[in-house]
Amino acid sequence: MNWVLLIIAGLFEVCFAACLGKTKESTGTETTYWYIGFLICLGISMYLLVKVTQALPIGTAYAVWTGIGAVGTVLVGILVFKEPATFWRLFFITTLIASIIGLKLVSN
């Protein structure tokens, strides 16, 4: 169950990064809503990360959490914010995913 919570925490990290990206594209009251979304996602992500580190090694949990956030944020950047999907970006994202899977396989 802790691994599921860690994945959810990583997804909320992606959400708070996406909210920051959306604030650049918005104005007025809409910007405030995106900042509120950022704070909510940040709070949930951090709460879940703290919860899973009580059962999983902190180094592994943090690495997986940031890895999910990094991969997800790059994918959101490509799909939502129209950032370039170059060969090298995709190559290194793939190696990051392989590293996250590797950490899961070697952790208790």
Tab-separated table of N, CA and C in Angstrom:
chain	number	residue	atom	x	y	z
A	1	MET	N	0.819	-1.205	0.000
A	1	MET	CA	0.000	0.000	0.000
A	1	MET	C	0.865	1.272	0.000
A	2	ASN	N	2.025	1.195	0.664
A	2	ASN	CA	2.897	2.375	0.714
A	2	ASN	C	3.405	2.774	-0.668
A	3	TRP	N	3.646	1.795	-1.517
A	3	TRP	CA	4.104	2.113	-2.872
A	3	TRP	C	3.005	2.802	-3.672
A	4	VAL	N	1.763	2.384	-3.457
A	4	VAL	CA	0.634	3.035	-4.132
A	4	VAL	C	0.519	4.481	-3.666
A	5	LEU	N	0.640	4.690	-2.358
A	5	LEU	CA	0.577	6.056	-1.816
A	5	LEU	C	1.731	6.908	-2.337
A	6	LEU	N	2.902	6.289	-2.499
A	6	LEU	CA	4.047	7.025	-3.027
A	6	LEU	C	3.812	7.442	-4.475
A	7	ILE	N	3.228	6.571	-5.263
A	7	ILE	CA	2.897	6.919	-6.651
A	7	ILE	C	1.878	8.052	-6.681
A	8	ILE	N	0.873	7.982	-5.812
A	8	ILE	CA	-0.128	9.051	-5.749
A	8	ILE	C	0.532	10.368	-5.335
A	9	ALA	N	1.447	10.306	-4.369
A	9	ALA	CA	2.174	11.513	-3.951
A	9	ALA	C	2.953	12.099	-5.118
A	10	GLY	N	3.584	11.244	-5.912
A	10	GLY	CA	4.312	11.711	-7.088
A	10	GLY	C	3.404	12.347	-8.112
A	11	LEU	N	2.210	11.791	-8.272
A	11	LEU	CA	1.252	12.373	-9.220
A	11	LEU	C	0.772	13.740	-8.750
A	12	PHE	N	0.607	13.896	-7.434
A	12	PHE	CA	0.241	15.221	-6.924
A	12	PHE	C	1.391	16.209	-7.085
A	13	GLU	N	2.630	15.715	-7.084
A	13	GLU	CA	3.761	16.597	-7.386
A	13	GLU	C	3.667	17.106	-8.821
A	14	VAL	N	3.285	16.227	-9.728
A	14	VAL	CA	3.086	16.635	-11.125
A	14	VAL	C	1.988	17.687	-11.198
A	15	CYS	N	0.917	17.467	-10.433
A	15	CYS	CA	-0.202	18.425	-10.439
A	15	CYS	C	0.238	19.796	-9.947
A	16	PHE	N	1.048	19.833	-8.886
A	16	PHE	CA	1.422	21.170	-8.414
A	16	PHE	C	2.375	21.859	-9.372
A	17	ALA	N	3.200	21.103	-10.071
A	17	ALA	CA	4.057	21.714	-11.094
A	17	ALA	C	3.215	22.216	-12.268
A	18	ALA	N	2.202	21.448	-12.648
A	18	ALA	CA	1.320	21.872	-13.742
A	18	ALA	C	0.552	23.134	-13.357
A	19	CYS	N	0.134	23.224	-12.110
A	19	CYS	CA	-0.551	24.439	-11.655
A	19	CYS	C	0.355	25.655	-11.786
A	20	LEU	N	1.626	25.493	-11.465
A	20	LEU	CA	2.561	26.608	-11.629
A	20	LEU	C	2.678	27.013	-13.089
A	21	GLY	N	2.717	26.018	-13.960
A	21	GLY	CA	2.773	26.318	-15.394
A	21	GLY	C	1.539	27.064	-15.870
A	22	LYS	N	0.389	26.677	-15.359
A	22	LYS	CA	-0.860	27.329	-15.767
A	22	LYS	C	-0.951	28.768	-15.245
A	23	THR	N	-0.292	29.072	-14.123
A	23	THR	CA	-0.337	30.448	-13.625
A	23	THR	C	0.327	31.407	-14.601
A	24	LYS	N	1.323	30.914	-15.344
A	24	LYS	CA	1.984	31.778	-16.338
A	24	LYS	C	1.041	32.138	-17.474
A	25	GLU	N	0.075	31.268	-17.746
A	25	GLU	CA	-0.839	31.485	-18.870
A	25	GLU	C	-2.134	32.179	-18.469
A	26	SER	N	-2.316	32.431	-17.186
A	26	SER	CA	-3.594	32.982	-16.730
A	26	SER	C	-3.418	34.404	-16.207
A	27	THR	N	-4.553	35.069	-16.017
A	27	THR	CA	-4.545	36.428	-15.475
A	27	THR	C	-5.679	36.571	-14.464
A	28	GLY	N	-5.556	37.568	-13.615
A	28	GLY	CA	-6.622	37.919	-12.683
A	28	GLY	C	-6.955	36.818	-11.698
A	29	THR	N	-8.244	36.630	-11.492
A	29	THR	CA	-8.753	35.664	-10.525
A	29	THR	C	-8.343	34.241	-10.882
A	30	GLU	N	-8.259	33.947	-12.163
A	30	GLU	CA	-7.865	32.605	-12.595
A	30	GLU	C	-6.474	32.245	-12.058
A	31	THR	N	-5.570	33.212	-12.014
A	31	THR	CA	-4.237	32.973	-11.471
A	31	THR	C	-4.326	32.555	-10.011
A	32	THR	N	-5.182	33.220	-9.265
A	32	THR	CA	-5.369	32.885	-7.851
A	32	THR	C	-5.846	31.447	-7.695
A	33	TYR	N	-6.772	31.012	-8.539
A	33	TYR	CA	-7.261	29.635	-8.470
A	33	TYR	C	-6.145	28.629	-8.742
A	34	TRP	N	-5.281	28.936	-9.698
A	34	TRP	CA	-4.164	28.030	-9.984
A	34	TRP	C	-3.191	27.980	-8.812
A	35	TYR	N	-2.962	29.114	-8.144
A	35	TYR	CA	-2.105	29.109	-6.956
A	35	TYR	C	-2.738	28.307	-5.822
A	36	ILE	N	-4.040	28.411	-5.662
A	36	ILE	CA	-4.737	27.618	-4.645
A	36	ILE	C	-4.617	26.128	-4.976
A	37	GLY	N	-4.787	25.778	-6.247
A	37	GLY	CA	-4.599	24.398	-6.676
A	37	GLY	C	-3.186	23.916	-6.389
A	38	PHE	N	-2.213	24.783	-6.630
A	38	PHE	CA	-0.822	24.469	-6.331
A	38	PHE	C	-0.653	24.129	-4.854
A	39	LEU	N	-1.185	24.974	-3.985
A	39	LEU	CA	-1.033	24.754	-2.545
A	39	LEU	C	-1.726	23.472	-2.078
A	40	ILE	N	-2.896	23.201	-2.617
A	40	ILE	CA	-3.618	21.974	-2.249
A	40	ILE	C	-2.830	20.742	-2.696
A	41	CYS	N	-2.384	20.744	-3.944
A	41	CYS	CA	-1.612	19.601	-4.462
A	41	CYS	C	-0.301	19.433	-3.714
A	42	LEU	N	0.354	20.546	-3.397
A	42	LEU	CA	1.598	20.507	-2.636
A	42	LEU	C	1.364	19.876	-1.267
A	43	GLY	N	0.309	20.310	-0.586
A	43	GLY	CA	-0.001	19.779	0.739
A	43	GLY	C	-0.282	18.284	0.713
A	44	ILE	N	-1.075	17.841	-0.238
A	44	ILE	CA	-1.403	16.416	-0.342
A	44	ILE	C	-0.147	15.612	-0.664
A	45	SER	N	0.643	16.098	-1.603
A	45	SER	CA	1.861	15.398	-1.994
A	45	SER	C	2.816	15.247	-0.814
A	46	MET	N	3.031	16.319	-0.086
A	46	MET	CA	3.945	16.276	1.062
A	46	MET	C	3.406	15.379	2.175
A	47	TYR	N	2.120	15.456	2.445
A	47	TYR	CA	1.513	14.615	3.477
A	47	TYR	C	1.726	13.131	3.137
A	48	LEU	N	1.448	12.760	1.891
A	48	LEU	CA	1.607	11.361	1.497
A	48	LEU	C	3.078	10.937	1.538
A	49	LEU	N	3.974	11.834	1.140
A	49	LEU	CA	5.396	11.510	1.192
A	49	LEU	C	5.841	11.259	2.634
A	50	VAL	N	5.414	12.107	3.548
A	50	VAL	CA	5.754	11.913	4.963
A	50	VAL	C	5.192	10.583	5.459
A	51	LYS	N	3.978	10.272	5.074
A	51	LYS	CA	3.330	9.029	5.508
A	51	LYS	C	4.095	7.798	5.025
A	52	VAL	N	4.514	7.776	3.765
A	52	VAL	CA	5.191	6.588	3.247
A	52	VAL	C	6.621	6.460	3.768
A	53	THR	N	7.246	7.579	4.145
A	53	THR	CA	8.612	7.478	4.658
A	53	THR	C	8.653	6.860	6.048
A	54	GLN	N	7.505	6.681	6.666
A	54	GLN	CA	7.459	5.966	7.944
A	54	GLN	C	7.648	4.470	7.750
A	55	ALA	N	7.407	3.974	6.528
A	55	ALA	CA	7.531	2.547	6.249
A	55	ALA	C	8.621	2.227	5.217
A	56	LEU	N	8.881	3.144	4.300
A	56	LEU	CA	9.878	2.912	3.251
A	56	LEU	C	11.145	3.701	3.569
A	57	PRO	N	12.294	3.240	3.076
A	57	PRO	CA	13.530	4.006	3.281
A	57	PRO	C	13.404	5.405	2.674
A	58	ILE	N	13.862	6.413	3.396
A	58	ILE	CA	13.702	7.800	2.964
A	58	ILE	C	14.398	8.050	1.625
A	59	GLY	N	15.578	7.485	1.440
A	59	GLY	CA	16.298	7.700	0.184
A	59	GLY	C	15.546	7.152	-1.007
A	60	THR	N	15.008	5.965	-0.866
A	60	THR	CA	14.246	5.353	-1.945
A	60	THR	C	12.952	6.112	-2.191
A	61	ALA	N	12.227	6.406	-1.114
A	61	ALA	CA	10.941	7.093	-1.258
A	61	ALA	C	11.120	8.458	-1.917
A	62	TYR	N	12.111	9.206	-1.471
A	62	TYR	CA	12.325	10.537	-2.027
A	62	TYR	C	12.753	10.461	-3.489
A	63	ALA	N	13.626	9.524	-3.808
A	63	ALA	CA	14.080	9.374	-5.196
A	63	ALA	C	12.924	8.994	-6.118
A	64	VAL	N	12.083	8.082	-5.679
A	64	VAL	CA	10.931	7.678	-6.494
A	64	VAL	C	9.945	8.838	-6.625
A	65	TRP	N	9.691	9.541	-5.534
A	65	TRP	CA	8.765	10.687	-5.544
A	65	TRP	C	9.233	11.761	-6.514
A	66	THR	N	10.506	12.120	-6.426
A	66	THR	CA	11.012	13.154	-7.337
A	66	THR	C	11.087	12.638	-8.769
A	67	GLY	N	11.377	11.351	-8.926
A	67	GLY	CA	11.420	10.769	-10.267
A	67	GLY	C	10.067	10.798	-10.947
A	68	ILE	N	9.034	10.402	-10.199
A	68	ILE	CA	7.670	10.457	-10.750
A	68	ILE	C	7.321	11.899	-11.094
A	69	GLY	N	7.672	12.806	-10.199
A	69	GLY	CA	7.399	14.217	-10.457
A	69	GLY	C	8.131	14.736	-11.676
A	70	ALA	N	9.392	14.356	-11.815
A	70	ALA	CA	10.178	14.824	-12.961
A	70	ALA	C	9.644	14.258	-14.271
A	71	VAL	N	9.406	12.962	-14.303
A	71	VAL	CA	8.887	12.335	-15.524
A	71	VAL	C	7.520	12.911	-15.872
A	72	GLY	N	6.654	12.969	-14.881
A	72	GLY	CA	5.309	13.481	-15.126
A	72	GLY	C	5.298	14.930	-15.568
A	73	THR	N	6.155	15.738	-14.960
A	73	THR	CA	6.204	17.153	-15.321
A	73	THR	C	6.733	17.344	-16.739
A	74	VAL	N	7.727	16.567	-17.126
A	74	VAL	CA	8.216	16.655	-18.509
A	74	VAL	C	7.110	16.236	-19.477
A	75	LEU	N	6.396	15.165	-19.159
A	75	LEU	CA	5.310	14.723	-20.039
A	75	LEU	C	4.193	15.760	-20.117
A	76	VAL	N	3.846	16.377	-18.988
A	76	VAL	CA	2.837	17.442	-19.005
A	76	VAL	C	3.354	18.615	-19.834
A	77	GLY	N	4.631	18.925	-19.687
A	77	GLY	CA	5.212	20.003	-20.485
A	77	GLY	C	5.097	19.737	-21.977
A	78	ILE	N	5.348	18.497	-22.362
A	78	ILE	CA	5.266	18.134	-23.777
A	78	ILE	C	3.817	18.119	-24.258
A	79	LEU	N	2.937	17.495	-23.487
A	79	LEU	CA	1.556	17.301	-23.924
A	79	LEU	C	0.660	18.526	-23.737
A	80	VAL	N	0.875	19.273	-22.654
A	80	VAL	CA	-0.020	20.396	-22.344
A	80	VAL	C	0.592	21.736	-22.761
A	81	PHE	N	1.875	21.909	-22.451
A	81	PHE	CA	2.501	23.212	-22.687
A	81	PHE	C	3.294	23.267	-23.996
A	82	LYS	N	3.189	22.209	-24.798
A	82	LYS	CA	3.801	22.166	-26.138
A	82	LYS	C	5.315	22.371	-26.128
A	83	GLU	N	5.985	21.830	-25.106
A	83	GLU	CA	7.438	21.865	-25.073
A	83	GLU	C	7.978	20.824	-26.055
A	84	PRO	N	9.194	20.995	-26.537
A	84	PRO	CA	9.721	20.073	-27.552
A	84	PRO	C	9.958	18.666	-26.989
A	85	ALA	N	9.660	17.666	-27.800
A	85	ALA	CA	9.877	16.260	-27.441
A	85	ALA	C	11.063	15.751	-28.251
A	86	THR	N	12.244	16.205	-27.889
A	86	THR	CA	13.436	15.811	-28.633
A	86	THR	C	13.857	14.397	-28.256
A	87	PHE	N	14.688	13.817	-29.107
A	87	PHE	CA	15.185	12.469	-28.847
A	87	PHE	C	15.858	12.382	-27.482
A	88	TRP	N	16.747	13.323	-27.167
A	88	TRP	CA	17.505	13.250	-25.923
A	88	TRP	C	16.626	13.442	-24.696
A	89	ARG	N	15.638	14.286	-24.776
A	89	ARG	CA	14.701	14.436	-23.640
A	89	ARG	C	13.990	13.119	-23.377
A	90	LEU	N	13.485	12.506	-24.419
A	90	LEU	CA	12.771	11.238	-24.269
A	90	LEU	C	13.709	10.112	-23.830
A	91	PHE	N	14.930	10.123	-24.334
A	91	PHE	CA	15.920	9.122	-23.940
A	91	PHE	C	16.192	9.193	-22.438
A	92	PHE	N	16.448	10.398	-21.936
A	92	PHE	CA	16.787	10.526	-20.518
A	92	PHE	C	15.570	10.323	-19.611
A	93	ILE	N	14.398	10.662	-20.082
A	93	ILE	CA	13.188	10.345	-19.315
A	93	ILE	C	13.028	8.832	-19.210
A	94	THR	N	13.321	8.129	-20.296
A	94	THR	CA	13.244	6.665	-20.288
A	94	THR	C	14.242	6.073	-19.295
A	95	THR	N	15.461	6.606	-19.245
A	95	THR	CA	16.443	6.093	-18.283
A	95	THR	C	16.016	6.407	-16.852
A	96	LEU	N	15.359	7.534	-16.649
A	96	LEU	CA	14.852	7.869	-15.320
A	96	LEU	C	13.762	6.890	-14.901
A	97	ILE	N	12.870	6.554	-15.801
A	97	ILE	CA	11.823	5.577	-15.506
A	97	ILE	C	12.448	4.227	-15.163
A	98	ALA	N	13.458	3.819	-15.912
A	98	ALA	CA	14.141	2.555	-15.629
A	98	ALA	C	14.791	2.585	-14.242
A	99	SER	N	15.332	3.728	-13.860
A	99	SER	CA	15.948	3.866	-12.541
A	99	SER	C	14.908	3.768	-11.430
A	100	ILE	N	13.744	4.373	-11.633
A	100	ILE	CA	12.672	4.299	-10.638
A	100	ILE	C	12.231	2.846	-10.462
A	101	ILE	N	12.056	2.150	-11.562
A	101	ILE	CA	11.669	0.734	-11.493
A	101	ILE	C	12.753	-0.067	-10.784
A	102	GLY	N	14.010	0.223	-11.086
A	102	GLY	CA	15.116	-0.461	-10.437
A	102	GLY	C	15.121	-0.248	-8.933
A	103	LEU	N	14.864	0.976	-8.491
A	103	LEU	CA	14.802	1.254	-7.050
A	103	LEU	C	13.671	0.456	-6.391
A	104	LYS	N	12.555	0.366	-7.068
A	104	LYS	CA	11.425	-0.409	-6.532
A	104	LYS	C	11.814	-1.882	-6.399
A	105	LEU	N	12.523	-2.410	-7.378
A	105	LEU	CA	12.879	-3.827	-7.376
A	105	LEU	C	13.898	-4.178	-6.292
A	106	VAL	N	14.789	-3.244	-5.966
A	106	VAL	CA	15.828	-3.560	-4.981
A	106	VAL	C	15.489	-3.112	-3.568
A	107	SER	N	14.327	-2.471	-3.369
A	107	SER	CA	13.922	-2.014	-2.035
A	107	SER	C	12.990	-3.028	-1.396
A	108	ASN	N	13.047	-3.059	-0.086
A	108	ASN	CA	12.159	-3.979	0.653
A	108	ASN	C	10.786	-3.421	0.786
